[in-house]
Coordinates of C-alpha atoms in Angstrom, one line a residue:
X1 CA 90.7 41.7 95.2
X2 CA 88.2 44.4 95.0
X3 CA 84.7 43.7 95.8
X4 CA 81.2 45.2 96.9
X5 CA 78.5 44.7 99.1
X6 CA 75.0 45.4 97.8
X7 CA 72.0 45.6 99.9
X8 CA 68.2 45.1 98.1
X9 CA 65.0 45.4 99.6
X10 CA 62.7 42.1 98.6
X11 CA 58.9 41.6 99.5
X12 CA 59.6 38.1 102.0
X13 CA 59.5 38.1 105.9
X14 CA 63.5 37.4 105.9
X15 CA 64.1 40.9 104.6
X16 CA 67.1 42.1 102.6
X17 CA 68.7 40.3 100.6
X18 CA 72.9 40.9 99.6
X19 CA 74.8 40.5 97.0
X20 CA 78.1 41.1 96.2
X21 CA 80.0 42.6 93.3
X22 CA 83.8 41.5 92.4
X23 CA 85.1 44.8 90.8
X24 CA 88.2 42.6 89.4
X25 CA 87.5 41.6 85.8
X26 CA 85.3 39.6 84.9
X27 CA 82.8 41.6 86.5
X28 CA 81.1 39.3 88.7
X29 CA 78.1 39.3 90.9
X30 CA 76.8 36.5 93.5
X31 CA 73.4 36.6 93.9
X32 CA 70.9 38.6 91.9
X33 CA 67.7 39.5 94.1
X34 CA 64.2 38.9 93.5
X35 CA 62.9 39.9 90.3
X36 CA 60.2 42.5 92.1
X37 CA 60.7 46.6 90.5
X38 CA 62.2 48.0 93.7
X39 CA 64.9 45.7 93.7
X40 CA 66.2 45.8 90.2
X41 CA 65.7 50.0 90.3
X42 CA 67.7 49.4 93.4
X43 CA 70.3 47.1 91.6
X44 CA 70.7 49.5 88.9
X45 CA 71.8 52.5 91.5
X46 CA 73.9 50.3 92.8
X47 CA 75.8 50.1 89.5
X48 CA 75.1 53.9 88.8
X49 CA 76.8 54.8 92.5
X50 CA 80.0 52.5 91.4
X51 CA 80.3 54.3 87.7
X52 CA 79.5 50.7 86.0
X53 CA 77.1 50.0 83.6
X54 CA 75.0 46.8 83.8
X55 CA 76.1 45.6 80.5
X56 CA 79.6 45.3 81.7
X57 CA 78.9 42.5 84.1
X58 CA 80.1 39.4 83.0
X59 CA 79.4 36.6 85.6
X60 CA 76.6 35.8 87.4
X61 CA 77.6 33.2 90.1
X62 CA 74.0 31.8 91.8
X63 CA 73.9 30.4 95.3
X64 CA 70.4 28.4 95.5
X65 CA 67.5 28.9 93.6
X66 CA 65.3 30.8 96.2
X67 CA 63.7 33.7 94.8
X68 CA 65.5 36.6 96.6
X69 CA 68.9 35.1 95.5
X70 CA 68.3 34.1 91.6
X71 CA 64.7 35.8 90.5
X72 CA 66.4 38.8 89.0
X73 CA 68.9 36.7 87.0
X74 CA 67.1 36.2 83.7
X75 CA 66.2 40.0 83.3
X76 CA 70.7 40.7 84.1
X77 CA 71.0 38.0 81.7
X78 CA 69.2 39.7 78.8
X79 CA 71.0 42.2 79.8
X80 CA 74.4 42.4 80.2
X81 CA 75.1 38.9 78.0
X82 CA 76.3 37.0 81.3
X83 CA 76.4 34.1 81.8
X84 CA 74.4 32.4 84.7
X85 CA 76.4 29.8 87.1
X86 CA 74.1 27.3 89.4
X87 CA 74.3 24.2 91.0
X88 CA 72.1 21.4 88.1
X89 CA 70.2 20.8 91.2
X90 CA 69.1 23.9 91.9
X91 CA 68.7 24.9 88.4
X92 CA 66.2 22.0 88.1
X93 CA 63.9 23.9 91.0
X94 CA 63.6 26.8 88.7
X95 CA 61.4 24.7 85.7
X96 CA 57.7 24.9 85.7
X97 CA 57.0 21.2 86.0
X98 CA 59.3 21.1 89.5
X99 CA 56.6 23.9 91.1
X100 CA 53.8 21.4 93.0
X101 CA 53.5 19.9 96.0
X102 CA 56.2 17.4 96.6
X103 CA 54.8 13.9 97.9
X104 CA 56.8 14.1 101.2
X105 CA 54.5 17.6 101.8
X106 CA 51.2 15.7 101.2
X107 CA 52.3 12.7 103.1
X108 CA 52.5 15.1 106.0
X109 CA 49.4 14.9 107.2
X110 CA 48.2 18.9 106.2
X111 CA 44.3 19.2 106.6
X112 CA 43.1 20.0 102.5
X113 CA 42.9 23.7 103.9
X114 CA 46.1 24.3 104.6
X115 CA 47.4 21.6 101.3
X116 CA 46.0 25.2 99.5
X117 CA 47.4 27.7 101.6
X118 CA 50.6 26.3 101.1
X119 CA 49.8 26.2 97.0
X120 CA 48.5 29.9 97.1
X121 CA 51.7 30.8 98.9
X122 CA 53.8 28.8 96.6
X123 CA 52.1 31.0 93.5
X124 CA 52.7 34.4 95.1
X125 CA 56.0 34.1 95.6
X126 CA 57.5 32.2 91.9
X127 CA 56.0 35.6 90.8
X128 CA 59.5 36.7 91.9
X129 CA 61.4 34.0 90.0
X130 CA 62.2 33.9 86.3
X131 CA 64.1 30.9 84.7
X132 CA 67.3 31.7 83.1
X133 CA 67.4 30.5 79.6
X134 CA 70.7 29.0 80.1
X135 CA 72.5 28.4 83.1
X136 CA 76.3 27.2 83.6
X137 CA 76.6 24.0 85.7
X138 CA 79.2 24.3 89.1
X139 CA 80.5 21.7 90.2
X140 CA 82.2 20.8 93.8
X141 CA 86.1 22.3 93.7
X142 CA 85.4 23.9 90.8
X143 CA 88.1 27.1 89.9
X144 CA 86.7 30.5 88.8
X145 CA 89.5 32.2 87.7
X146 CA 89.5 36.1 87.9
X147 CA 91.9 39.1 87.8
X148 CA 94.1 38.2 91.2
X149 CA 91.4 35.6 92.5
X150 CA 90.4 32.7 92.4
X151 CA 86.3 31.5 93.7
X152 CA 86.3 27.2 94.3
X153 CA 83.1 25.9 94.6
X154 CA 81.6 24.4 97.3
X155 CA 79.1 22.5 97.4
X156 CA 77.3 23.1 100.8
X157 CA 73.7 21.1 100.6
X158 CA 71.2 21.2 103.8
X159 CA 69.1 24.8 103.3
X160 CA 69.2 23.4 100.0
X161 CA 70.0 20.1 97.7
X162 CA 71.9 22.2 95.2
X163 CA 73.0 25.1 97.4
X164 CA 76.6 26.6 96.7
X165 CA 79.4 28.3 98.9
X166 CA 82.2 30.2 96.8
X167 CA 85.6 30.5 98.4
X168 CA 88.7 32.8 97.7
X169 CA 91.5 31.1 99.7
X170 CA 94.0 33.3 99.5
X171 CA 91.7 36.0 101.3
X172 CA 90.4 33.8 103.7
X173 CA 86.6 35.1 102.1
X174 CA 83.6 32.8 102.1
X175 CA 80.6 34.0 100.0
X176 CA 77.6 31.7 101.7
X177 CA 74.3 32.6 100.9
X178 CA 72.0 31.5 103.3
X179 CA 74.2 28.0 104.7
X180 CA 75.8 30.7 107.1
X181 CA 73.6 33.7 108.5
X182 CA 74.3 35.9 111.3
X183 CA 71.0 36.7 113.0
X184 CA 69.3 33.2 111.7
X185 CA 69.6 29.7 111.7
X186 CA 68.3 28.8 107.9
X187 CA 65.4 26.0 107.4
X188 CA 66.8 22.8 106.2
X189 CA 64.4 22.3 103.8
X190 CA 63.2 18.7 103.0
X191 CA 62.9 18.2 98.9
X192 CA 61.9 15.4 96.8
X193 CA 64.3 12.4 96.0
X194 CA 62.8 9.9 94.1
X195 CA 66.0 7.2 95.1
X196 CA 65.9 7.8 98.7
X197 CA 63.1 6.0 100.9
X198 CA 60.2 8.2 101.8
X199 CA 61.0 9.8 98.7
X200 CA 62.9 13.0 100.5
X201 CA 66.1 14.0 101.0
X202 CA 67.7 13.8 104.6
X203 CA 68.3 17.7 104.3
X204 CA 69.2 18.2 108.0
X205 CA 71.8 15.2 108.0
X206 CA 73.2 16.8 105.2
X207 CA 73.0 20.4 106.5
X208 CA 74.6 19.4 109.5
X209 CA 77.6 17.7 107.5
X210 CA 78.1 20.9 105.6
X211 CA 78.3 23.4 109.1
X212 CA 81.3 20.2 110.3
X213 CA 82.7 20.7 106.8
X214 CA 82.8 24.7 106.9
X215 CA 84.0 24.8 110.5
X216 CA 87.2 22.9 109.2
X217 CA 88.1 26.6 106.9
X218 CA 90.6 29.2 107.6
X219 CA 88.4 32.2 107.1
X220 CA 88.9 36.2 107.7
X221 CA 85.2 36.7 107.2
X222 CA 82.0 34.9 106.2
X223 CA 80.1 36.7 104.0
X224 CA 76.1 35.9 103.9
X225 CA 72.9 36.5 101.7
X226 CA 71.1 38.1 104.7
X227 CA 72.5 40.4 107.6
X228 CA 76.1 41.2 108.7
X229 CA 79.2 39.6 107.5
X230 CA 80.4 37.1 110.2
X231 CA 84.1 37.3 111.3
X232 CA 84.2 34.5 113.8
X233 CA 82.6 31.7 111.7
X234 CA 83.6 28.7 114.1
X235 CA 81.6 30.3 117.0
X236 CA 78.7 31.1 114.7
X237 CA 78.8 27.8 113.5
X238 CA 78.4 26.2 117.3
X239 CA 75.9 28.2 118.2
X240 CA 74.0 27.0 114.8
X241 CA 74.8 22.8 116.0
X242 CA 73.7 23.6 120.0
X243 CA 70.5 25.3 118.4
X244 CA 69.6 21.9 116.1
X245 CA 70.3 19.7 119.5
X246 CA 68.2 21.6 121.3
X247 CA 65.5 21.8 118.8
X248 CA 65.6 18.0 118.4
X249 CA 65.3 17.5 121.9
X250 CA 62.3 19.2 121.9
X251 CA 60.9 17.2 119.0
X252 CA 61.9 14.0 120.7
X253 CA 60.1 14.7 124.0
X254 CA 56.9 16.0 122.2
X255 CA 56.7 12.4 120.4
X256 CA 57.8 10.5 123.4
X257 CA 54.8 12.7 125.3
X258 CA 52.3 11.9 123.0
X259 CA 50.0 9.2 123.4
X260 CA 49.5 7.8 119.8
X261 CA 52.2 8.5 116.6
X262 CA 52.5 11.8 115.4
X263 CA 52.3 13.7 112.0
X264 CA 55.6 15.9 111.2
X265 CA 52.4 18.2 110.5
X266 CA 50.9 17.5 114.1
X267 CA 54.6 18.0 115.8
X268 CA 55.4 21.4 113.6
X269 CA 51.5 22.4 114.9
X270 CA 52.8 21.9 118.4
X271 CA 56.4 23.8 117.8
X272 CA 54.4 26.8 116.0
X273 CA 50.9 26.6 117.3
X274 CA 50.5 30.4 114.8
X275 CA 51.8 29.3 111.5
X276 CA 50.2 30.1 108.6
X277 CA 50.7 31.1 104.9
X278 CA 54.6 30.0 103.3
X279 CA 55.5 29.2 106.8
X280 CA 53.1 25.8 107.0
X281 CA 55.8 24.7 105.0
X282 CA 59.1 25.7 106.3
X283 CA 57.7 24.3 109.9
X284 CA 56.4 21.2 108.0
X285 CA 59.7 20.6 106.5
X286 CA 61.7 22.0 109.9
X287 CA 59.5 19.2 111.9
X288 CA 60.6 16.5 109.3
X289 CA 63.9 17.1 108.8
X290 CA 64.4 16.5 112.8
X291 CA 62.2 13.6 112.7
X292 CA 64.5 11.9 110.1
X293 CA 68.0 12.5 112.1
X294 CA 65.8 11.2 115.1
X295 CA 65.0 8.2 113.1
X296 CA 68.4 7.9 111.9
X297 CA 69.6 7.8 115.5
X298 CA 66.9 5.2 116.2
X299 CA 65.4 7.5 118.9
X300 CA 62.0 7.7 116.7
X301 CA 60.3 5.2 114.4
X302 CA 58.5 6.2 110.7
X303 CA 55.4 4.4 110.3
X304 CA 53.9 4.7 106.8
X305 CA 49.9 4.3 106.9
X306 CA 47.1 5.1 104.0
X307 CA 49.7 8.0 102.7
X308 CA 50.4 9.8 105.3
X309 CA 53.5 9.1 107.3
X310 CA 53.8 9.1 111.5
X311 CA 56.6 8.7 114.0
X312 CA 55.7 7.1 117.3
X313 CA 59.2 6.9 119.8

């Protein structure tokens, strides 16, 4: 199995972003980048440098629907003529109508202010995002066959609802977006989920699940959307549990501290006093997503009042 690494500048805080091209017919690439001009001009010389042309790519196998992953997969659509494989609940994320505040967000407890610093956040970056106009569904243990390999699907939710893992067994490879990251832990980000109470999904239990789940692999190398591949996954994968224990710790003994119940806004204002711009949210929804496993564990208790949700201990 032949296959490439390809490295992209994009316009967020987190930096490059990789992708990988399986050389091996069908030509296949996981992740496209954000759709910003110096990543597709960088895209293209990536091609150029491997003597392929862009219209030979067949396969475009999507991990989540964050913009530096997926925004550059309509234009490779349009083409090339490939088709566009993502999770439905990621693919969902990409339509217009999904792009507002969810309700969990508001019930926070943000002042207004920050309710539209979040929003003008929001805006800047779907500039990088463009909607396939069809997308393939994956599914979890799905087989994509290829020239000598095989990819199974994994679905791996937590950073995201809808966020995939793809697999070659035989090579002991694990193409994993941003569940596993070397230099990182990844945000579990909360989303909306109308059938759950509070209306959120429990994206931390979940995440954690996932990192239990992946430690149980026979793997050669872990290969992620951001920084160096990781060769000793296991270890990685410890370090990522100890750092979620400790961080709920510290969320625990800030609400036990405080003298009336707590915001997840108010706790993520005491974890990062700076915060501003897109990461009001990613605290906002780091804060919650602790708050519910606390809950879960009955350390903490959720106290709904006039819309805006609190946890005393």
């Amino acid at each position: 199995m032949r296959w490439q690494r390809i490295v992209l500048p994009t316009p967020f805080p987190v930096g490059p972003v990789n992708l990988y091209l399986i050389l091996d017919e069908p030509l296949t690439l996981i992740d496209a980048g954000p759709l910003a001009e110096e990543s597709r001009q960088a895209l293209r010389g990536a091609f150029r440098s491997l003597g392929l042309r862009m219209g030979r790519l067949r396969r475009i196998l999507l991990t989540h629907s964050h913009p530096d992953h997926c925004g550059l997969a309509r234009r490779l659509q349009e083409e090339s003529g490939a088709a566009v494989y993502m999770h439905p609940r990621e693919g969902k994320k990409m339509q217009v109508e999904y792009q507002q505040e969810p309700s969990w967000l508001l019930a926070s407890g943000l002042p207004p202010e920050l309710v539209k610093e979040v929003e003008r956040s929001r805006q800047w970056i779907s500039r990088f995002l463009e909607r396939p106009d069809a997308l393939e569904p994956l599914a979890e243990g799905e087989e994509l066959p290829g020239d000598g390999y095989r990819l199974r699907v994994l679905h791996t939710p937590g950073h995201t609802g809808g966020h995939v893992c793809f697999l070659e067994p035989e090579q002991g490879l694990l193409w994993c977006g941003d569940t596993l990251l070397e230099h990182i832990t990844p945000n579990p980000v909360v989303e909306p989920c109308a059938s759950r109470a509070g209306g959120r999904t429990p994206s931390l239990s979940l995440y954690l699940e996932t990192l239990t789940r992946l430690a149980g692999l026979e793997l050669k190398q872990a290969l992620p959307g951001h920084g160096r591949a990781i060769t000793r996954h296991r270890e990685r994968i410890a370090e990522m549990l100890d750092h979620h224990r400790q961080r709920s710790r510290e969320i625990l003994h800030l609400v036990r501290k405080a003298e009336r119940p707590l915001t997840p806004w108010q706790v993520a204002a005491r974890l990062y006093p700076d915060v501003n711009g897109a990461n009001i949210f990613l605290a906002t929804s780091e804060a919650l997503a602790h708050l519910d496993v606390l809950a879960g564990r009955g350390l903490v208790r959720e106290i709904a009042s006039d819309r805006t949700v609190y946890f005393s201990a």
